[in-house]
Amino acid sequence: MAIEGKANQIYDFKAIEKKWQEKWDSDQLFKAPDNPDPDNKFYMLEMFAYPSGDIHMGHFRNYIIGDAVARQQMMKGKDVLHPFGWDAFGLPAENAAIKRNIHPHDWTKNNVEVSRNTLKSVGIGYDWSREVTTCYPDYYKWTQWIFIQMFKKGLAYRKRGFVNWCPNDKTVLANEQVKNGKCERCDTDVEKKDQIQWYLKITDYADRLLDDIDKLENWPDNLKTMQREWIGRSYGAEIDFIIEDSNEKLPIFTTRPDTIFGVTFMAIAPEAEILDRLNIEGGYKDKVEEYKKKAMALSDIERSAVTDDKDGVFTGKYAINPYNGEKIQLWVADYVLAGYGTGAVMAVPAHDSRDFAFAKKYDIPIKIVIHPDKQTKLDLAEMEDAYTDYGVMVNSDQFDGLTGKDAIKKVTDYAESKKFGRHKINFKLKDWSISRQRYWGCPIPIINCEKCGQVAVEDNDLPVLLPKVKDFKPKGRSPLADVDDYINVICPKCGGKAKRDPDTMDTFSCSSWYFLRYVDAHNDKQIFDSEKVNNWHPVDLYVGGITHATGHLIYFRFFTKFLYDLGLLNFEEPANRMFNHGMVCDSKGDVMSKSKGNVVSPMDLMNERGVDISRLAMFFTAPSEKEVIWSEDSITGVEKFAVNKVFPIYANYRKSSPDLKHYFKKSELNNSEWDIYIKLNQTVKKVNESFDSLQFNTAISAVMELVRDYKPNNIKNVNLNDQIVLKIIQMMAP
């Protein structure tokens, strides 16, 4: 069949987009069923948005990846759930509101409306009937409910300790929110501050979080490595040293108990609690206090860096090595962090590089207790650095001659038999500091009573509503502490006077379970209907940035396991597959972000070029996992292809209804027709494979090749021609 080209026909994208978006809405095309076929369902999820402003091209890329997959799964006949919502509490929204002198509630509500309209305008196919907004009471009621369940199980607790403090945002930061010693939000140097905080005992789940990484077969390897290293399980021994002239024990964790006879000093973190119990006297006390202030002004990154300029101060105190009775000097040293073990480490200068540098600097004895092997012996006079590998134990009494794991086991077994040590597993992962001294967050549902202590708010009194106050700016303590009619309450246990906890929760607490609520978003009787949630979960594909690897992507696994333990879920991992898309950068190569002021609005692009061209350009510019350098040049090539090549093909289509499942035999077609038919089937296969691997740029390239080879004047078979045209449109459609 011959078709005359109409490449000069105007591509009126605004009329086309308006028509189809209205039809999608009227047909409720993207509304997911409540009870899908569990064997034929597909849950497509992208990380929801901070409504601290309208969406930019970085968001656009994230969302269209998920949208393309969701649409293709619908074309395959799957029941598809593709919801969206808003991570509306937290610093980004509050800081943006303060900057503009607007209340966070009003700022957030307006941004949600603007961003929702933007997403609808750019053609993202979400089931908006399931929308959640974390700052609305119907959502955070259940965030508070989860907190209370954790409190009842002993997983939510309050304690005093040194925390990461952002002096700019005037609030505590979780370890995961500190990057290279700076606040990940505002890039301010993070300080250490001693204060009472709420924590979630994520360490109780450390083994499961680590072991179950092996089950995440379709997660990126680099992300899994980051989580393994962040959780950081290490096997070793805990040995009880005794403080001289006291009964005070100083438990020390070590992965190298085979070096125990080489301990010549103990290094204690400046913020470690043990320092308060050492009864440091005289001039030593003044020097220690002065040193603590100086050391704690440094970031953890600076303190733990492997350099030769480590410093410290002697406390004047000693501990006794239980293996040989030797006196061990106790030093305060900045390279030890309080979060590791008990905040004190045994120092073996001959076999640890930092200890070696420290001992050399302060003329502390160095004792060799490991030789590389029985033939190779170390000479202290020739050592320029520590020998840190395993080897043969020497100068170690009855353990001389033992090697490797056998040495470690027997040294630790001896400590257990003598009741001064034990086998021990340690984790780098620390409990999650969850309370924030800011206004715009989920209120902590705890009442503090002088008689009863900490009392959870009763379920029928949830949610604890966040009051709308005029003075919400950060003060270094929670602004809610000054709201008398909020703070002052009656204890639900004894009826006496009590006070609410004034802090709010880290916004990550809200984002750790939102994907579950989508399934039953309007349930006001329970957090969700378990049967509905279990039918849709786990998420089949989760799309978001790798920047969340050791934050949200650990927290949402933790919450899932906790809710599984409550019997609410029948799965322990939230997502079967995780995909980390590359960032979108400006023409200078800087990542687009609202804080940098270098964002490009998708709406500006859509209004000028249309949704389809914009999506094609974003997909075609780079593989989905790679960075995109966004510029006008990104659009030109695909625009020519779509407008000059694809649109004329459809414009000339005779709009029949061909049998798309018909397989042509070679005898039905001439040579040119057979060649293009083979090319068509190869392209369909390539596009499907590209979608499966989320390589949309190669899918577009394959269609481009097909369109290039498609010569309608050479095709006499009407059904074949119609099939080619419709399949091109189908492959381009997602």
mmCIF file of C-alpha atoms in Angstrom, residues 241-250 277-279 316-321 325-328:
data_model
loop_
_atom_site.group_PDB
_atom_site.id
_atom_site.type_symbol
_atom_site.label_atom_id
_atom_site.label_comp_id
_atom_site.label_asym_id
_atom_site.label_seq_id
_atom_site.Cartn_x
_atom_site.Cartn_y
_atom_site.Cartn_z
ATOM 1 C CA PHE A 241 39.807 -4.648 81.350
ATOM 2 C CA ILE A 242 39.708 -3.417 84.955
ATOM 3 C CA ILE A 243 40.414 0.209 85.877
ATOM 4 C CA GLU A 244 43.344 0.245 88.313
ATOM 5 C CA ASP A 245 42.429 0.764 91.975
ATOM 6 C CA SER A 246 38.714 0.245 91.299
ATOM 7 C CA ASN A 247 36.187 -2.424 90.415
ATOM 8 C CA GLU A 248 35.157 -0.523 87.280
ATOM 9 C CA LYS A 249 35.136 -2.707 84.180
ATOM 10 C CA LEU A 250 36.115 -1.301 80.800
ATOM 11 C CA ARG A 277 33.672 7.564 85.863
ATOM 12 C CA LEU A 278 37.471 7.578 85.799
ATOM 13 C CA ASN A 279 37.838 10.191 88.565
ATOM 14 C CA GLY A 316 46.836 9.720 84.417
ATOM 15 C CA LYS A 317 44.833 6.517 84.797
ATOM 16 C CA TYR A 318 45.604 2.882 83.994
ATOM 17 C CA ALA A 319 43.703 -0.307 83.222
ATOM 18 C CA ILE A 320 44.838 -3.871 83.866
ATOM 19 C CA ASN A 321 45.167 -6.350 80.998
ATOM 20 C CA GLY A 325 48.193 -8.277 84.569
ATOM 21 C CA GLU A 326 50.143 -5.501 82.824
ATOM 22 C CA LYS A 327 49.215 -1.851 83.410
ATOM 23 C CA ILE A 328 47.797 -0.123 80.334
#
